[in-house]
PDB file of C-alpha atoms in Angstrom:
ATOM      1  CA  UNK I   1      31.844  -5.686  13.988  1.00 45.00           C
ATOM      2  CA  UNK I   2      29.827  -3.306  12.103  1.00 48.00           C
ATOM      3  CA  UNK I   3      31.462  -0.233  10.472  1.00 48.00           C
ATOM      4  CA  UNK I   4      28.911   1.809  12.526  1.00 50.00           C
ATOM      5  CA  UNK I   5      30.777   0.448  15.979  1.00 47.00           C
ATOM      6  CA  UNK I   6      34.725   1.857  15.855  1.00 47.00           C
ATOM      7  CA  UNK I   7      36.354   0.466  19.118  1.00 48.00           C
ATOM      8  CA  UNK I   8      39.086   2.505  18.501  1.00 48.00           C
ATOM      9  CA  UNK I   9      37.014   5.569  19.670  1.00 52.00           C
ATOM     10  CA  UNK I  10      37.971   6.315  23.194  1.00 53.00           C
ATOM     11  CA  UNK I  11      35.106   8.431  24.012  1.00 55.00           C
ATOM     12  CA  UNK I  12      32.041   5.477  22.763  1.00 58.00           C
ATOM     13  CA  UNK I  13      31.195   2.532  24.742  1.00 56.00           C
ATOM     14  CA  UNK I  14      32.185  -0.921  23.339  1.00 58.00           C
ATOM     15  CA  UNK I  15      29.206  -3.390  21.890  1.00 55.00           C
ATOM     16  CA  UNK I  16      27.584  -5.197  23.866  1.00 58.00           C
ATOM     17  CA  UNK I  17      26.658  -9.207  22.938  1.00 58.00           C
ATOM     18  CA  UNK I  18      25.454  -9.367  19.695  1.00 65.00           C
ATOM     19  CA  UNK I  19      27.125  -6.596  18.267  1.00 74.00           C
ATOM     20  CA  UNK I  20      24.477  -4.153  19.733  1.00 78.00           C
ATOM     21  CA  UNK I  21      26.242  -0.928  21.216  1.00 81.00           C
ATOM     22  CA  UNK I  22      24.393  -0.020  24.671  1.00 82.00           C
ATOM     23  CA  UNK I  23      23.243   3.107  23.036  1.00 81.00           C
ATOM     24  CA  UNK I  24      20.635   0.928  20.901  1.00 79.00           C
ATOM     25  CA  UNK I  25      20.583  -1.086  23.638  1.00 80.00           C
ATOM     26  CA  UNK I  26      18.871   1.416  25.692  1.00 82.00           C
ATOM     27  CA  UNK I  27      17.402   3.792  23.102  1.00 82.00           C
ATOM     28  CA  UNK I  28      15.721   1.004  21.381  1.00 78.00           C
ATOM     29  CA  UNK I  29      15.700  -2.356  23.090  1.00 78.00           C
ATOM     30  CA  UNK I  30      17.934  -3.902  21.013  1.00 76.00           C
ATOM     31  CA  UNK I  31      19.440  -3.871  17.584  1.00 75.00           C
ATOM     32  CA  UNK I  32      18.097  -1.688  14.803  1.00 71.00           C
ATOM     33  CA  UNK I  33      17.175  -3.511  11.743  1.00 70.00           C
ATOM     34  CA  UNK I  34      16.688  -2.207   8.509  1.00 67.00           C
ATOM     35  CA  UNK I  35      13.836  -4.272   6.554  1.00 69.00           C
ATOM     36  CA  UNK I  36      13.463  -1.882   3.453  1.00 71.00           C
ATOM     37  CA  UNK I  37       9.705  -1.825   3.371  1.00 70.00           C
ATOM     38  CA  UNK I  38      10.089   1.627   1.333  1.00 67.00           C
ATOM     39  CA  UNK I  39      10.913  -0.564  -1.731  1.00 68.00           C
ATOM     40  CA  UNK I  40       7.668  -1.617  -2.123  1.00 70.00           C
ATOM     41  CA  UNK I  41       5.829   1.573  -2.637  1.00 71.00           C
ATOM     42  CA  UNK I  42       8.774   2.492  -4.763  1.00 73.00           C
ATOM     43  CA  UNK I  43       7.459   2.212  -8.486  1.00 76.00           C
ATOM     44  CA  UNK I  44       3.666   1.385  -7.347  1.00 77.00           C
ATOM     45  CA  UNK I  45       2.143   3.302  -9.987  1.00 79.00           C
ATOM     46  CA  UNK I  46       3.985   1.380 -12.998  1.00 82.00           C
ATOM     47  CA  UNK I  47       2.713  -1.576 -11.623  1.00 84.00           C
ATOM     48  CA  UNK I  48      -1.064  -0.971 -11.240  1.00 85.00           C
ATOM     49  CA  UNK I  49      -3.267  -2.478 -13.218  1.00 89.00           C
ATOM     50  CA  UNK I  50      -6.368  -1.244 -14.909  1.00 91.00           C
ATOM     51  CA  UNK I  51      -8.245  -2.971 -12.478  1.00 93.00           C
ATOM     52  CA  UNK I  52      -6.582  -1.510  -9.925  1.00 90.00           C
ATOM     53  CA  UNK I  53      -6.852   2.424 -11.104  1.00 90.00           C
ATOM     54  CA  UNK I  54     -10.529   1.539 -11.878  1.00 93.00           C
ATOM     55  CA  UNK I  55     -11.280   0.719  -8.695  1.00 94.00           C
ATOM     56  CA  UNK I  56      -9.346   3.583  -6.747  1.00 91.00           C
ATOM     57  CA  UNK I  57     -10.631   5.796  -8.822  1.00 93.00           C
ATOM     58  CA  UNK I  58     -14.624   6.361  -6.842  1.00 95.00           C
ATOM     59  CA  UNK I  59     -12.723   6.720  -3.061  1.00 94.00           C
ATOM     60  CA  UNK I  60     -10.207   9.141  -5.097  1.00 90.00           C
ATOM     61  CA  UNK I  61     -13.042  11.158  -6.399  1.00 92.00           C
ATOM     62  CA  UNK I  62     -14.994  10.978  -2.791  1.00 94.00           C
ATOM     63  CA  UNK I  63     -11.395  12.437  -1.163  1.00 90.00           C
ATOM     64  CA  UNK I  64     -11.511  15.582  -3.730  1.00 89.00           C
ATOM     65  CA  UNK I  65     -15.413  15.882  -3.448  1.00 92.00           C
ATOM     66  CA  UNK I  66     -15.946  16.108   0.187  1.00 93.00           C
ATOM     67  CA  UNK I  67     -12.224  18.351   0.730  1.00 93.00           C
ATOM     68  CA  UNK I  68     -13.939  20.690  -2.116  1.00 93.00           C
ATOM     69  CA  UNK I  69     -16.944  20.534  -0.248  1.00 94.00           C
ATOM     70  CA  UNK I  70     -15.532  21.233   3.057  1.00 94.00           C
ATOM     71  CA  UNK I  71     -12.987  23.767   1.592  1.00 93.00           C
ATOM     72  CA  UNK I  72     -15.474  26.294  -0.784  1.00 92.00           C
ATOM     73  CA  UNK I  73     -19.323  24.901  -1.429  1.00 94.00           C
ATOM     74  CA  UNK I  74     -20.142  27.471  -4.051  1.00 95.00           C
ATOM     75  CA  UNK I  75     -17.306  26.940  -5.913  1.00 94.00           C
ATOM     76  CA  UNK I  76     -17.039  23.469  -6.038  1.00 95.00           C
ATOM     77  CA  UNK I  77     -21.266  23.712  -7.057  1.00 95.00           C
ATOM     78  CA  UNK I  78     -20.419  26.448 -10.007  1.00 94.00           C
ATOM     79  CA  UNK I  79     -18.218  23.581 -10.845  1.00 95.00           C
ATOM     80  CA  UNK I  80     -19.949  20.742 -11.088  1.00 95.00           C
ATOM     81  CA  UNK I  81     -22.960  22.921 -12.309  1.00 96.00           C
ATOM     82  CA  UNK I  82     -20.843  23.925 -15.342  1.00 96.00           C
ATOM     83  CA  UNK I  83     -19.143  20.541 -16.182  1.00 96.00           C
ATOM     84  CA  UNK I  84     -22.839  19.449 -16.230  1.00 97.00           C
ATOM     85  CA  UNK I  85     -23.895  22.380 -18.434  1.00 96.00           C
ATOM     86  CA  UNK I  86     -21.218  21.576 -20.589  1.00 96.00           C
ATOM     87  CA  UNK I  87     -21.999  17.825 -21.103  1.00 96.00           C
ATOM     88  CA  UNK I  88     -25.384  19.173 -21.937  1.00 96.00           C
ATOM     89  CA  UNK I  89     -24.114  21.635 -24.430  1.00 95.00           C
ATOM     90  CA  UNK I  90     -22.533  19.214 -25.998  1.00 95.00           C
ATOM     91  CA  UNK I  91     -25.054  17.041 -26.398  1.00 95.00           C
ATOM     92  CA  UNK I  92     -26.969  19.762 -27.634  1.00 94.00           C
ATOM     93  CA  UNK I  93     -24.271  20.677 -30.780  1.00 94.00           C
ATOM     94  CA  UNK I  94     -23.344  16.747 -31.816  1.00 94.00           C
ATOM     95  CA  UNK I  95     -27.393  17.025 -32.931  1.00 94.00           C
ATOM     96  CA  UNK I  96     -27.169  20.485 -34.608  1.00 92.00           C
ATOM     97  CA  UNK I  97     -24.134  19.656 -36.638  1.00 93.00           C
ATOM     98  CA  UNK I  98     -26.063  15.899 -37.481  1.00 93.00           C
ATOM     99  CA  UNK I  99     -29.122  17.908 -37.975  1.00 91.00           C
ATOM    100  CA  UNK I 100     -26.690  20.547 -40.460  1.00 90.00           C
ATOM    101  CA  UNK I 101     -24.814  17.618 -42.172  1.00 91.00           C
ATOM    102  CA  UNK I 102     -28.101  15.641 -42.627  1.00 90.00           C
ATOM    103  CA  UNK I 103     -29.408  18.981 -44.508  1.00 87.00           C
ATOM    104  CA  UNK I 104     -26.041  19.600 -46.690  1.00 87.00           C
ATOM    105  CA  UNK I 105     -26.156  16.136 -48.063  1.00 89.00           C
ATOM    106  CA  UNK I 106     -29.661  15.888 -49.408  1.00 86.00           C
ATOM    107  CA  UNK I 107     -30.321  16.445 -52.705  1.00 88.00           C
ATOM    108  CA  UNK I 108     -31.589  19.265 -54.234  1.00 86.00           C
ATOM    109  CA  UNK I 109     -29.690  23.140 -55.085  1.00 88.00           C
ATOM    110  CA  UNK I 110     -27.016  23.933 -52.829  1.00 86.00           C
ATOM    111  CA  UNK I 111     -28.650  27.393 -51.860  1.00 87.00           C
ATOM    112  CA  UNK I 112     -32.023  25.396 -50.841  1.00 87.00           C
ATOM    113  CA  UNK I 113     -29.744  22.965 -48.605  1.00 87.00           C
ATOM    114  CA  UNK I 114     -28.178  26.011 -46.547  1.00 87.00           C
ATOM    115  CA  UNK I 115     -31.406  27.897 -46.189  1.00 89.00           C
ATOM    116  CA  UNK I 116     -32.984  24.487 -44.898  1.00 89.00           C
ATOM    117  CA  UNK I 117     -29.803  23.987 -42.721  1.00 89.00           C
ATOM    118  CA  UNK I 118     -29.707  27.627 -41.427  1.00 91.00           C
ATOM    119  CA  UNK I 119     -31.843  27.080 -37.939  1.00 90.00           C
ATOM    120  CA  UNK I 120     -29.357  23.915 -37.139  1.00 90.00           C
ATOM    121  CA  UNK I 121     -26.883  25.983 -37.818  1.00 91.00           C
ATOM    122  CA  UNK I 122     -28.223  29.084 -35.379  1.00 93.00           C
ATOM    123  CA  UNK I 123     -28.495  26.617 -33.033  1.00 92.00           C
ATOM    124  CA  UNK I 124     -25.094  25.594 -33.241  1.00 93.00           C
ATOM    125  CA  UNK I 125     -23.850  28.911 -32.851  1.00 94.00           C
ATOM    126  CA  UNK I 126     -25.688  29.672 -30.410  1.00 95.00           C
ATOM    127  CA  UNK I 127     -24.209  26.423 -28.289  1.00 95.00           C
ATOM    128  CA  UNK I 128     -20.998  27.066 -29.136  1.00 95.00           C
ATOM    129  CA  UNK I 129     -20.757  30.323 -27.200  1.00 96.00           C
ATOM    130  CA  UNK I 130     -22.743  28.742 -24.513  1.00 96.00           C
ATOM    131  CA  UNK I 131     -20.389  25.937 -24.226  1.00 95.00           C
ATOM    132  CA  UNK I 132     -17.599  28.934 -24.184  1.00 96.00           C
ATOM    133  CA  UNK I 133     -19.316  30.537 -21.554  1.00 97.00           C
ATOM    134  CA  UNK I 134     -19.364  27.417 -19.372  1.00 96.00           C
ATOM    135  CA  UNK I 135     -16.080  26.804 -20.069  1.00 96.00           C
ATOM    136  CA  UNK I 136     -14.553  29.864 -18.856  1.00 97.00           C
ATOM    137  CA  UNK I 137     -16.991  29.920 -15.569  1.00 96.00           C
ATOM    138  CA  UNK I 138     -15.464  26.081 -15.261  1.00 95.00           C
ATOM    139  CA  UNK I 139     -11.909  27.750 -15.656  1.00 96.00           C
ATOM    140  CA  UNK I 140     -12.779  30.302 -13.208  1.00 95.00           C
ATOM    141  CA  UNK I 141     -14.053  27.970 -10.361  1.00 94.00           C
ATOM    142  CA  UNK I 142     -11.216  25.360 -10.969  1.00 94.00           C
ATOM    143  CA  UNK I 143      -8.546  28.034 -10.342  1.00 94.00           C
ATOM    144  CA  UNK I 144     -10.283  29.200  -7.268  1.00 93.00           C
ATOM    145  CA  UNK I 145     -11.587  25.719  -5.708  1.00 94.00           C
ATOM    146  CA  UNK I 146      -7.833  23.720  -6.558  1.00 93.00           C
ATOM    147  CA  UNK I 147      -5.236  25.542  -4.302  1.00 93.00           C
ATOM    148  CA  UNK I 148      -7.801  25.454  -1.212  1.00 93.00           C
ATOM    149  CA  UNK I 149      -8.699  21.827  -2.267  1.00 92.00           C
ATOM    150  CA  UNK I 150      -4.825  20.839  -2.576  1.00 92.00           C
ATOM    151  CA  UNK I 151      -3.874  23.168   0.549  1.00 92.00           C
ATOM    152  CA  UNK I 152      -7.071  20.753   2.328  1.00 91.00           C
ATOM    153  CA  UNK I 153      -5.627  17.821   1.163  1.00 88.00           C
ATOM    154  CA  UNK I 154      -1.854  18.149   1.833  1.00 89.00           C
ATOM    155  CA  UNK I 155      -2.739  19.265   5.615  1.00 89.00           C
ATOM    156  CA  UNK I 156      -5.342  15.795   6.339  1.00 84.00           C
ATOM    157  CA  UNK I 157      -2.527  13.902   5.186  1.00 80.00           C
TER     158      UNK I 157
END
């Protein structure tokens, strides 16, 4: 007998063949077995591969696109708008800096080389607080399009 099934207890029915009381028996056909499927999910990220992550990773990205799209359209388009404007921006600053760097090392008096280098350099200011601009608006519309987008998420599943 199982310890789940005390025959001493006057007040529950006895098992019936098998070792199945008639409370299983008639709330679930028969015996309840236990078959631990929950270990196998247990731990599943530690065993992914690279592989794997790479190839979850587009439907994972489709999930949060179209929740943020259902959820807030404007914010999740100042988003990508930004990230985009910030990739750009960046772009944009790895050539002023080459373009500054390419002036600082040539030869000649160190006063010519900064006055040559001074546009690249404008420029680079001038990218750097565009790329601080974008980064706060990205800020901004992250903070306002994750709660609804997590909120979305949580509820479809």
């Amino acid at each position: 007998m199982s310890p789940l099934h005390d025959d001493a207890d006057p007040g529950k029915s006895p098992p019936l063949a098998g070792g199945v009381s008639a409370a299983e028996q008639e709330l679930f056909g028969g015996r309840l077995r236990y078959n631990h499927a929950f270990v196998h999910h247990e731990g599943a990220l530690m065993r992914m591969t690279f592989g794997q992550m790479a190839s979850a990773l587009p439907r994972m990205v489709a999930v949060v696109l179209r929740a943020g799209w259902a959820v807030d359209r404007r914010a999740l388009s100042g988003l990508v708008v930004s990230q985009v404007g910030q990739g750009v921006t960046a772009a944009w600053g790895l050539v002023a800096v080459n373009r500054v760097l390419t002036e600082l090392f040539a030869e000649g008096p160190t006063a010519d080389k900064l006055r040559q280098s001074l546009p690249a350099l404008v420029v680079l200011a001038v990218v750097s607080v565009g790329t601080a601009l974008l980064a706060a608006w990205t800020t901004a519309m992250s903070g306002r399009l994750e709660p609804q987008v997590e909120r979305a998420v949580a509820t479809d599943y």
